[in-house]
Amino acid sequence: MPRVTVLVALLVCLIPTTIGGLLSAIGIAGMDRVMQHNVLAMSGKAVEAAGDVNTLLLDKTGTITLGNRQAIEFIPTEGVSELELADAAQLSSLSDETPEGRSIVVLAKQKYGLRGRDISGWEARFVPFSAYTRMSGLDLRSRSLRKGAVEAVIRFVEEHGGRVPPSVIEVADRISRTGGTPLAVADGGRLLGLIHLKDVVKGGMRERLAQLRAMGIRTVMITGDNPLTAAAIANEAGVDDFLAQATPKDKMDYIKKEQAAGRLVAMTGDGTNDAPALAQADVGVAMNTGTMAAKEAGNMVDLDSNPTKLIEIVAIGKQLLITRGALTTFSIANDVAKYFAIIPAMFAPAYPVLSHLNIMDLHNPQSAVLAAVIFNALIIIALVPLALRGVKYKPQGAASLLRRNLLIYGLGGIAAPFPGIWLIDQLLAWLKLA
């Protein structure tokens, strides 16, 4: 065999075709696994990025907690009756379609017989909730009813010339320390009292967050609650950190700070005010029920609008990366073993001393090269099901994963070519094809 031909054949055998042929299958399989969870990924790159996430931003309401906080108590300030507070709280919640708002209306009805009233002829103007004002309410003739975060309502009262009793802060702190959420109710310059909302952390959340921690992912709870409530919920759920009283700008700044430290960030969102943060995050999962701005800003859309799916998406991304790493380890080991198997047989005619290294006794250079090429094609076909199925993922450290890859796929890649190439070489010789 001419030397140039031998060198060209050797080059063909040295090309790492195994992993090159499997990369597309691994990426497609990752997108398919995400789609099985009813999540639409805009690209395979987005799924891959999920596997590299270091920081996971989780919204408290609906993700860490059940998301249906219920009003359980009206706590009036001095000189205000519970009936007056309940009446104002119900009026300010008539346009509030959240579970919290509906529960306030129901509690006022159950405890004091206050029923929904037709206010169409009262020159009423509803004030929708805003992430910036952190209040909602009702302007009714000469009254300005507001309900919302304690700090925001206190500021509203003071702007209207009112005075806030010191006991209000003490009661709000007491509610917060128990993991509840205090909402303040005001009528212009009068702070009428507080509503105690009870929140419940989802079952198994602490265990799921512990799994993420085992993956090396730091979890951060995002909430509009005050720091005391946020700390109580964060401690119960087991998150690593929390961002309380978060505005859209706070979310954006937090993501930028994490990225500046070299970390990849994932988050969920559904509102227009979440769009800038979703666009900034490395993995942004928008809810299907969210605004168009949020869906366009994210690189994934959850068709079921279930924010907890971010945890599954990260696990799928991890599985994709682990599968790629395992098959890359196999491919490199396979190629190295393949070189040692065929090079002595290829160059033995020119350098007879190499025949001593031809431990498999391959028949001639032609059969060695053809056997290696056929083996390479067969091994790619054999590995496609594994690439599509994915390597089973268990949360563990990088050192453990490396050991597993080297023991299973590294040793497997070294061992497989020798018997495979030998059998094909014997078959070629028997068929007199080389």
CSV table of C-alpha atoms in Angstrom, one decimal:
chain,number,residue,atom,x,y,z
A,1,MET,CA,0.0,0.0,0.0
A,2,PRO,CA,1.5,3.4,-1.0
A,3,ARG,CA,2.5,5.5,2.0
A,4,VAL,CA,0.3,8.5,1.0
A,5,THR,CA,-2.7,6.2,0.8
A,6,VAL,CA,-1.9,4.8,4.3
A,7,LEU,CA,-1.6,8.3,5.7
A,8,VAL,CA,-4.9,9.4,4.2
A,9,ALA,CA,-6.6,6.2,5.6
A,10,LEU,CA,-5.0,6.9,9.0
A,11,LEU,CA,-6.4,10.5,8.9
A,12,VAL,CA,-9.9,9.2,8.2
A,13,CYS,CA,-9.6,6.8,11.1
A,14,LEU,CA,-8.3,9.5,13.4
A,15,ILE,CA,-11.2,11.9,12.8
A,16,PRO,CA,-13.4,11.8,16.0
A,17,THR,CA,-16.6,10.9,14.2
A,18,THR,CA,-18.2,9.1,17.1
A,19,ILE,CA,-19.1,12.1,19.2
A,20,GLY,CA,-19.6,14.3,16.1
A,21,GLY,CA,-22.2,12.0,14.9
A,22,LEU,CA,-24.0,11.9,18.3
A,23,LEU,CA,-24.0,15.5,19.2
A,24,SER,CA,-27.1,16.4,17.2
A,25,ALA,CA,-29.0,13.3,18.6
A,26,ILE,CA,-28.1,14.4,22.2
A,27,GLY,CA,-29.4,18.0,21.5
A,28,ILE,CA,-32.6,16.8,19.8
A,29,ALA,CA,-33.3,14.4,22.7
A,30,GLY,CA,-32.8,17.1,25.3
A,31,MET,CA,-35.4,19.3,23.5
A,32,ASP,CA,-37.8,16.3,23.3
A,33,ARG,CA,-37.5,15.6,27.0
A,34,VAL,CA,-38.3,19.2,27.8
A,35,MET,CA,-41.3,19.1,25.4
A,36,GLN,CA,-42.5,15.9,27.3
A,37,HIS,CA,-42.9,18.2,30.3
A,38,ASN,CA,-45.0,20.6,28.2
A,39,VAL,CA,-42.2,23.2,28.0
A,40,LEU,CA,-41.4,24.7,24.6
A,41,ALA,CA,-37.7,25.4,24.2
A,42,MET,CA,-36.7,28.0,21.6
A,43,SER,CA,-33.4,26.1,20.9
A,44,GLY,CA,-31.3,23.2,22.1
A,45,LYS,CA,-28.8,25.8,23.4
A,46,ALA,CA,-31.4,27.0,25.9
A,47,VAL,CA,-31.8,23.4,27.3
A,48,GLU,CA,-28.0,23.0,27.4
A,49,ALA,CA,-27.7,26.3,29.3
A,50,ALA,CA,-30.1,25.0,31.9
A,51,GLY,CA,-27.7,22.3,32.7
A,52,ASP,CA,-25.0,24.9,33.5
A,53,VAL,CA,-27.1,27.0,35.8
A,54,ASN,CA,-25.5,28.1,39.1
A,55,THR,CA,-28.3,30.3,40.5
A,56,LEU,CA,-32.0,29.6,40.3
A,57,LEU,CA,-34.5,32.4,41.0
A,58,LEU,CA,-37.8,31.1,42.2
A,59,ASP,CA,-40.9,33.2,42.8
A,60,LYS,CA,-42.3,32.6,46.2
A,61,THR,CA,-46.0,32.6,45.5
A,62,GLY,CA,-47.1,29.6,43.4
A,63,THR,CA,-43.6,28.1,43.2
A,64,ILE,CA,-42.4,27.7,46.8
A,65,THR,CA,-45.7,28.2,48.4
A,66,LEU,CA,-49.2,26.9,47.3
A,67,GLY,CA,-49.9,30.4,45.9
A,68,ASN,CA,-53.4,30.7,47.4
A,69,ARG,CA,-52.7,32.7,50.6
A,70,GLN,CA,-55.9,33.0,52.6
A,71,ALA,CA,-57.1,35.9,54.8
A,72,ILE,CA,-57.7,34.5,58.3
A,73,GLU,CA,-58.0,37.6,60.5
A,74,PHE,CA,-58.8,41.3,60.5
A,75,ILE,CA,-56.7,43.2,63.1
A,76,PRO,CA,-58.0,46.8,63.5
A,77,THR,CA,-56.0,49.7,65.0
A,78,GLU,CA,-57.0,51.6,68.1
A,79,GLY,CA,-60.3,53.4,67.6
A,80,VAL,CA,-61.3,51.3,64.6
A,81,SER,CA,-63.9,48.5,64.8
A,82,GLU,CA,-63.3,45.1,63.1
A,83,LEU,CA,-66.5,45.8,61.1
A,84,GLU,CA,-65.1,49.1,59.7
A,85,LEU,CA,-61.8,47.4,58.8
A,86,ALA,CA,-63.6,44.5,57.2
A,87,ASP,CA,-65.8,46.8,55.2
A,88,ALA,CA,-62.9,48.8,53.8
A,89,ALA,CA,-60.8,45.7,53.1
A,90,GLN,CA,-63.7,44.1,51.2
A,91,LEU,CA,-64.3,47.3,49.1
A,92,SER,CA,-60.7,47.6,48.2
A,93,SER,CA,-60.6,43.9,47.2
A,94,LEU,CA,-63.7,43.9,44.9
A,95,SER,CA,-61.6,44.1,41.8
A,96,ASP,CA,-58.8,41.9,43.1
A,97,GLU,CA,-59.1,38.6,41.3
A,98,THR,CA,-56.1,37.0,43.1
A,99,PRO,CA,-56.8,34.2,45.6
A,100,GLU,CA,-55.8,36.6,48.4
A,101,GLY,CA,-58.2,39.2,47.2
A,102,ARG,CA,-61.1,36.8,46.9
A,103,SER,CA,-60.3,35.3,50.4
A,104,ILE,CA,-60.6,38.8,51.9
A,105,VAL,CA,-64.0,39.3,50.3
A,106,VAL,CA,-65.1,35.9,51.6
A,107,LEU,CA,-63.8,36.4,55.1
A,108,ALA,CA,-65.7,39.8,55.4
A,109,LYS,CA,-68.8,38.0,54.2
A,110,GLN,CA,-68.5,35.1,56.6
A,111,LYS,CA,-67.6,37.0,59.7
A,112,TYR,CA,-69.7,40.1,59.3
A,113,GLY,CA,-72.3,39.3,56.7
A,114,LEU,CA,-70.8,41.9,54.3
A,115,ARG,CA,-71.8,41.0,50.7
A,116,GLY,CA,-70.6,42.3,47.4
A,117,ARG,CA,-72.2,45.6,46.6
A,118,ASP,CA,-73.1,47.3,43.4
A,119,ILE,CA,-71.0,50.4,43.3
A,120,SER,CA,-71.6,51.2,39.6
A,121,GLY,CA,-73.4,54.4,40.5
A,122,TRP,CA,-71.0,55.5,43.2
A,123,GLU,CA,-68.5,57.2,40.9
A,124,ALA,CA,-66.0,54.5,41.9
A,125,ARG,CA,-62.5,54.1,40.3
A,126,PHE,CA,-60.6,50.9,40.9
A,127,VAL,CA,-56.8,51.2,41.4
A,128,PRO,CA,-55.1,48.1,40.1
A,129,PHE,CA,-52.1,46.5,41.9
A,130,SER,CA,-48.7,47.6,40.7
A,131,ALA,CA,-45.3,46.1,41.4
A,132,TYR,CA,-44.0,49.6,41.9
A,133,THR,CA,-46.7,51.0,44.3
A,134,ARG,CA,-47.3,47.5,45.9
A,135,MET,CA,-50.9,48.6,46.6
A,136,SER,CA,-54.4,48.3,45.0
A,137,GLY,CA,-57.6,49.9,46.1
A,138,LEU,CA,-60.7,52.0,45.3
A,139,ASP,CA,-61.3,55.7,45.0
A,140,LEU,CA,-64.9,56.1,46.1
A,141,ARG,CA,-66.4,59.6,46.2
A,142,SER,CA,-64.4,61.3,48.9
A,143,ARG,CA,-62.7,58.1,50.1
A,144,SER,CA,-59.3,56.7,49.0
A,145,LEU,CA,-59.2,53.1,50.1
A,146,ARG,CA,-55.9,51.3,49.7
A,147,LYS,CA,-54.7,47.8,50.6
A,148,GLY,CA,-51.2,46.4,50.2
A,149,ALA,CA,-47.7,46.0,51.7
A,150,VAL,CA,-47.5,47.6,55.1
A,151,GLU,CA,-44.6,49.9,54.2
A,152,ALA,CA,-46.3,51.1,51.0
A,153,VAL,CA,-49.6,51.8,52.8
A,154,ILE,CA,-47.8,53.6,55.7
A,155,ARG,CA,-46.2,55.8,53.1
A,156,PHE,CA,-49.6,56.4,51.5
A,157,VAL,CA,-51.1,57.4,54.9
A,158,GLU,CA,-48.2,59.8,55.7
A,159,GLU,CA,-48.5,61.4,52.3
A,160,HIS,CA,-52.2,62.1,53.2
A,161,GLY,CA,-51.2,63.7,56.5
A,162,GLY,CA,-52.0,60.8,58.7
A,163,ARG,CA,-50.2,59.2,61.6
A,164,VAL,CA,-49.4,55.6,62.0
A,165,PRO,CA,-49.7,54.0,65.5
A,166,PRO,CA,-46.5,52.2,66.6
A,167,SER,CA,-48.5,49.1,67.5
A,168,VAL,CA,-49.1,48.5,63.8
A,169,ILE,CA,-45.4,47.8,63.1
A,170,GLU,CA,-45.2,45.4,66.1
A,171,VAL,CA,-48.3,43.4,65.0
A,172,ALA,CA,-47.0,43.3,61.4
A,173,ASP,CA,-43.6,42.0,62.6
A,174,ARG,CA,-45.4,39.3,64.7
A,175,ILE,CA,-47.4,38.1,61.7
A,176,SER,CA,-44.2,38.1,59.6
A,177,ARG,CA,-42.2,36.0,62.1
A,178,THR,CA,-44.8,33.2,61.9
A,179,GLY,CA,-44.4,33.1,58.1
A,180,GLY,CA,-47.7,35.0,57.5
A,181,THR,CA,-48.1,38.1,55.3
A,182,PRO,CA,-49.5,41.3,56.8
A,183,LEU,CA,-51.5,43.6,54.5
A,184,ALA,CA,-52.4,47.1,55.7
A,185,VAL,CA,-55.6,48.8,54.9
A,186,ALA,CA,-56.0,52.6,54.8
A,187,ASP,CA,-58.7,55.1,54.1
A,188,GLY,CA,-56.8,58.3,53.1
A,189,GLY,CA,-54.9,59.5,56.1
A,190,ARG,CA,-56.3,56.8,58.4
A,191,LEU,CA,-54.6,53.4,58.8
A,192,LEU,CA,-57.5,51.1,59.7
A,193,GLY,CA,-55.6,48.0,60.5
A,194,LEU,CA,-54.0,44.8,59.1
A,195,ILE,CA,-55.1,41.7,57.3
A,196,HIS,CA,-53.3,38.4,58.3
A,197,LEU,CA,-52.7,36.2,55.2
A,198,LYS,CA,-51.6,32.7,55.8
A,199,ASP,CA,-49.2,31.0,53.3
A,200,VAL,CA,-48.3,27.4,53.1
A,201,VAL,CA,-45.0,26.0,51.8
A,202,LYS,CA,-45.5,23.2,49.3
A,203,GLY,CA,-44.9,19.7,50.5
A,204,GLY,CA,-41.6,18.2,49.6
A,205,MET,CA,-40.1,21.6,48.6
A,206,ARG,CA,-37.3,21.4,51.1
A,207,GLU,CA,-36.2,18.0,49.7
A,208,ARG,CA,-36.4,19.3,46.1
A,209,LEU,CA,-34.3,22.3,46.9
A,210,ALA,CA,-31.8,20.0,48.7
A,211,GLN,CA,-31.5,18.1,45.4
A,212,LEU,CA,-30.7,21.3,43.6
A,213,ARG,CA,-28.1,22.1,46.2
A,214,ALA,CA,-26.6,18.7,45.6
A,215,MET,CA,-26.3,19.7,41.9
A,216,GLY,CA,-24.3,22.7,43.0
A,217,ILE,CA,-27.2,25.1,42.3
A,218,ARG,CA,-27.9,28.0,44.7
A,219,THR,CA,-31.6,28.8,45.1
A,220,VAL,CA,-32.9,32.3,45.7
A,221,MET,CA,-36.5,33.1,46.6
A,222,ILE,CA,-38.0,36.3,45.0
A,223,THR,CA,-40.9,37.9,46.8
A,224,GLY,CA,-42.6,41.2,47.4
A,225,ASP,CA,-43.1,40.3,51.1
A,226,ASN,CA,-41.2,42.2,53.8
A,227,PRO,CA,-37.9,40.7,55.0
A,228,LEU,CA,-39.3,39.1,58.1
A,229,THR,CA,-42.0,37.1,56.2
A,230,ALA,CA,-39.5,36.3,53.5
A,231,ALA,CA,-36.9,35.0,56.1
A,232,ALA,CA,-39.5,32.8,57.8
A,233,ILE,CA,-40.7,31.2,54.5
A,234,ALA,CA,-37.1,30.9,53.2
A,235,ASN,CA,-36.1,29.1,56.4
A,236,GLU,CA,-39.1,26.7,56.2
A,237,ALA,CA,-38.6,26.0,52.5
A,238,GLY,CA,-34.8,25.6,52.7
A,239,VAL,CA,-33.7,28.1,50.1
A,240,ASP,CA,-30.2,29.4,50.2
A,241,ASP,CA,-31.1,33.1,49.9
A,242,PHE,CA,-34.0,35.4,49.4
A,243,LEU,CA,-34.7,38.8,47.8
A,244,ALA,CA,-37.5,40.6,49.7
A,245,GLN,CA,-39.7,43.5,48.6
A,246,ALA,CA,-38.4,42.9,45.1
A,247,THR,CA,-39.2,45.3,42.3
A,248,PRO,CA,-38.5,44.6,38.6
A,249,LYS,CA,-35.3,46.6,38.9
A,250,ASP,CA,-34.2,44.7,41.9
A,251,LYS,CA,-34.6,41.4,40.0
A,252,MET,CA,-32.6,42.8,37.1
A,253,ASP,CA,-29.9,44.1,39.3
A,254,TYR,CA,-29.6,40.8,41.1
A,255,ILE,CA,-29.3,38.8,37.9
A,256,LYS,CA,-26.6,41.2,36.6
A,257,LYS,CA,-24.7,40.9,39.9
A,258,GLU,CA,-24.7,37.1,39.7
A,259,GLN,CA,-23.7,37.1,36.0
A,260,ALA,CA,-20.9,39.5,36.8
A,261,ALA,CA,-19.5,37.0,39.2
A,262,GLY,CA,-19.4,34.4,36.4
A,263,ARG,CA,-22.6,32.5,37.3
A,264,LEU,CA,-25.4,31.4,35.0
A,265,VAL,CA,-28.9,32.4,36.1
A,266,ALA,CA,-32.4,30.9,35.5
A,267,MET,CA,-35.7,32.4,36.5
A,268,THR,CA,-39.4,32.2,35.8
A,269,GLY,CA,-41.9,35.0,35.1
A,270,ASP,CA,-45.2,35.8,33.6
A,271,GLY,CA,-45.8,39.5,33.7
A,272,THR,CA,-44.6,42.4,31.6
A,273,ASN,CA,-42.6,43.7,34.6
A,274,ASP,CA,-40.7,40.3,34.5
A,275,ALA,CA,-39.7,40.7,30.8
A,276,PRO,CA,-36.5,42.6,31.3
A,277,ALA,CA,-35.3,40.1,33.9
A,278,LEU,CA,-36.3,37.1,31.7
A,279,ALA,CA,-34.4,38.6,28.8
A,280,GLN,CA,-31.3,39.1,31.0
A,281,ALA,CA,-31.4,35.6,32.6
A,282,ASP,CA,-29.4,32.9,30.8
A,283,VAL,CA,-32.5,30.6,31.1
A,284,GLY,CA,-35.8,32.5,31.1
A,285,VAL,CA,-39.0,30.4,31.4
A,286,ALA,CA,-42.1,32.4,30.6
A,287,MET,CA,-45.6,31.1,31.7
A,288,ASN,CA,-48.0,30.4,28.8
A,289,THR,CA,-50.7,32.4,30.7
A,290,GLY,CA,-48.3,35.3,31.0
A,291,THR,CA,-48.1,38.4,28.8
A,292,MET,CA,-46.7,38.4,25.3
A,293,ALA,CA,-43.8,40.5,26.4
A,294,ALA,CA,-42.8,37.9,28.9
A,295,LYS,CA,-43.1,35.0,26.4
A,296,GLU,CA,-41.0,36.9,23.8
A,297,ALA,CA,-38.3,37.8,26.4
A,298,GLY,CA,-37.8,34.2,27.7
A,299,ASN,CA,-36.1,31.4,25.8
A,300,MET,CA,-38.6,28.8,27.0
A,301,VAL,CA,-42.4,28.8,27.4
A,302,ASP,CA,-44.1,26.6,30.0
A,303,LEU,CA,-47.4,25.6,28.3
A,304,ASP,CA,-48.8,24.5,31.7
A,305,SER,CA,-47.8,27.7,33.4
A,306,ASN,CA,-46.3,25.8,36.4
A,307,PRO,CA,-43.3,27.7,37.7
A,308,THR,CA,-42.0,24.6,39.6
A,309,LYS,CA,-41.1,23.1,36.3
A,310,LEU,CA,-37.9,25.1,36.3
A,311,ILE,CA,-36.5,22.5,38.6
A,312,GLU,CA,-37.3,19.7,36.1
A,313,ILE,CA,-35.8,21.8,33.3
A,314,VAL,CA,-32.6,22.2,35.2
A,315,ALA,CA,-32.5,18.4,35.8
A,316,ILE,CA,-33.0,17.8,32.0
A,317,GLY,CA,-30.3,20.2,31.2
A,318,LYS,CA,-28.0,18.5,33.6
A,319,GLN,CA,-28.9,15.1,32.0
A,320,LEU,CA,-28.1,16.5,28.6
A,321,LEU,CA,-24.6,17.7,29.7
A,322,ILE,CA,-23.9,14.4,31.5
A,323,THR,CA,-24.9,12.4,28.5
A,324,ARG,CA,-22.7,14.5,26.3
A,325,GLY,CA,-19.8,14.2,28.8
A,326,ALA,CA,-20.3,10.4,29.1
A,327,LEU,CA,-20.3,9.9,25.3
A,328,THR,CA,-17.4,12.3,24.8
A,329,THR,CA,-15.4,10.2,27.4
A,330,PHE,CA,-16.3,7.0,25.5
A,331,SER,CA,-15.5,8.6,22.1
A,332,ILE,CA,-12.0,9.8,23.2
A,333,ALA,CA,-11.2,6.5,24.9
A,334,ASN,CA,-12.6,4.6,21.9
A,335,ASP,CA,-10.5,6.6,19.4
A,336,VAL,CA,-7.3,6.2,21.5
A,337,ALA,CA,-7.8,2.4,21.7
A,338,LYS,CA,-8.6,2.3,18.0
A,339,TYR,CA,-5.3,3.9,17.1
A,340,PHE,CA,-3.3,1.4,19.2
A,341,ALA,CA,-5.3,-1.4,17.6
A,342,ILE,CA,-4.7,-0.5,13.9
A,343,ILE,CA,-1.5,1.6,13.7
A,344,PRO,CA,0.9,-1.4,14.2
A,345,ALA,CA,-0.9,-3.4,11.5
A,346,MET,CA,-0.9,-0.4,9.1
A,347,PHE,CA,2.8,0.5,9.3
A,348,ALA,CA,4.2,-3.1,9.8
A,349,PRO,CA,5.0,-3.5,6.1
A,350,ALA,CA,7.2,-0.3,6.2
A,351,TYR,CA,8.5,-0.9,9.7
A,352,PRO,CA,8.6,-4.6,10.5
A,353,VAL,CA,9.4,-4.0,14.1
A,354,LEU,CA,5.9,-2.8,14.6
A,355,SER,CA,4.5,-6.2,13.9
A,356,HIS,CA,5.4,-7.1,17.5
A,357,LEU,CA,2.8,-4.6,18.6
A,358,ASN,CA,0.1,-6.1,16.4
A,359,ILE,CA,-1.3,-8.0,19.4
A,360,MET,CA,-4.6,-8.8,17.7
A,361,ASP,CA,-2.7,-10.2,14.6
A,362,LEU,CA,-4.7,-8.2,12.1
A,363,HIS,CA,-4.2,-9.6,8.6
A,364,ASN,CA,-2.9,-6.6,6.7
A,365,PRO,CA,-3.1,-2.7,6.5
A,366,GLN,CA,-6.2,-2.8,4.2
A,367,SER,CA,-8.2,-5.1,6.6
A,368,ALA,CA,-7.1,-3.0,9.6
A,369,VAL,CA,-8.3,0.3,8.1
A,370,LEU,CA,-11.5,-1.2,6.8
A,371,ALA,CA,-12.3,-3.0,10.0
A,372,ALA,CA,-11.7,0.3,12.0
A,373,VAL,CA,-14.0,2.3,9.7
A,374,ILE,CA,-16.8,-0.3,9.8
A,375,PHE,CA,-16.4,-0.6,13.6
A,376,ASN,CA,-16.7,3.2,13.9
A,377,ALA,CA,-19.9,3.3,11.9
A,378,LEU,CA,-21.4,0.4,13.9
A,379,ILE,CA,-20.5,1.9,17.3
A,380,ILE,CA,-22.2,5.2,16.3
A,381,ILE,CA,-25.4,3.3,15.5
A,382,ALA,CA,-25.1,1.3,18.7
A,383,LEU,CA,-24.7,4.5,20.8
A,384,VAL,CA,-27.7,6.5,19.2
A,385,PRO,CA,-30.3,4.9,21.6
A,386,LEU,CA,-28.2,5.9,24.6
A,387,ALA,CA,-27.8,9.5,23.2
A,388,LEU,CA,-31.6,9.7,22.7
A,389,ARG,CA,-32.5,8.1,26.1
A,390,GLY,CA,-29.8,10.0,28.0
A,391,VAL,CA,-27.6,8.8,30.8
A,392,LYS,CA,-29.5,8.4,34.0
A,393,TYR,CA,-28.9,11.5,36.2
A,394,LYS,CA,-28.5,11.5,39.9
A,395,PRO,CA,-27.6,14.7,41.8
A,396,GLN,CA,-23.9,14.4,42.8
A,397,GLY,CA,-20.7,16.3,42.8
A,398,ALA,CA,-18.4,16.8,39.8
A,399,ALA,CA,-15.7,14.5,41.2
A,400,SER,CA,-18.2,11.6,41.5
A,401,LEU,CA,-19.5,12.2,38.0
A,402,LEU,CA,-15.9,12.2,36.6
A,403,ARG,CA,-15.1,8.9,38.4
A,404,ARG,CA,-18.3,7.3,37.0
A,405,ASN,CA,-17.6,8.5,33.5
A,406,LEU,CA,-14.0,7.2,33.6
A,407,LEU,CA,-15.0,3.8,35.1
A,408,ILE,CA,-18.0,3.1,32.9
A,409,TYR,CA,-17.5,5.0,29.7
A,410,GLY,CA,-13.7,5.5,29.7
A,411,LEU,CA,-12.9,1.8,30.3
A,412,GLY,CA,-15.8,0.8,28.0
A,413,GLY,CA,-14.4,3.0,25.3
A,414,ILE,CA,-10.9,1.5,25.7
A,415,ALA,CA,-12.1,-2.1,25.8
A,416,ALA,CA,-14.7,-2.1,23.0
A,417,PRO,CA,-12.5,-1.5,19.9
A,418,PHE,CA,-10.1,-4.4,20.4
A,419,PRO,CA,-12.7,-7.3,20.1
A,420,GLY,CA,-14.8,-5.3,17.7
A,421,ILE,CA,-12.0,-4.6,15.2
A,422,TRP,CA,-10.6,-8.1,15.6
A,423,LEU,CA,-14.0,-9.7,14.8
A,424,ILE,CA,-14.5,-7.5,11.7
A,425,ASP,CA,-11.0,-8.1,10.5
A,426,GLN,CA,-11.5,-11.9,10.8
A,427,LEU,CA,-14.8,-11.6,8.9
A,428,LEU,CA,-13.2,-9.5,6.1
A,429,ALA,CA,-10.4,-12.0,5.8
A,430,TRP,CA,-12.9,-14.9,5.7
A,431,LEU,CA,-14.9,-13.1,3.0
A,432,LYS,CA,-11.7,-12.2,1.2
A,433,LEU,CA,-12.7,-8.5,1.0
A,434,ALA,CA,-9.4,-7.2,2.3
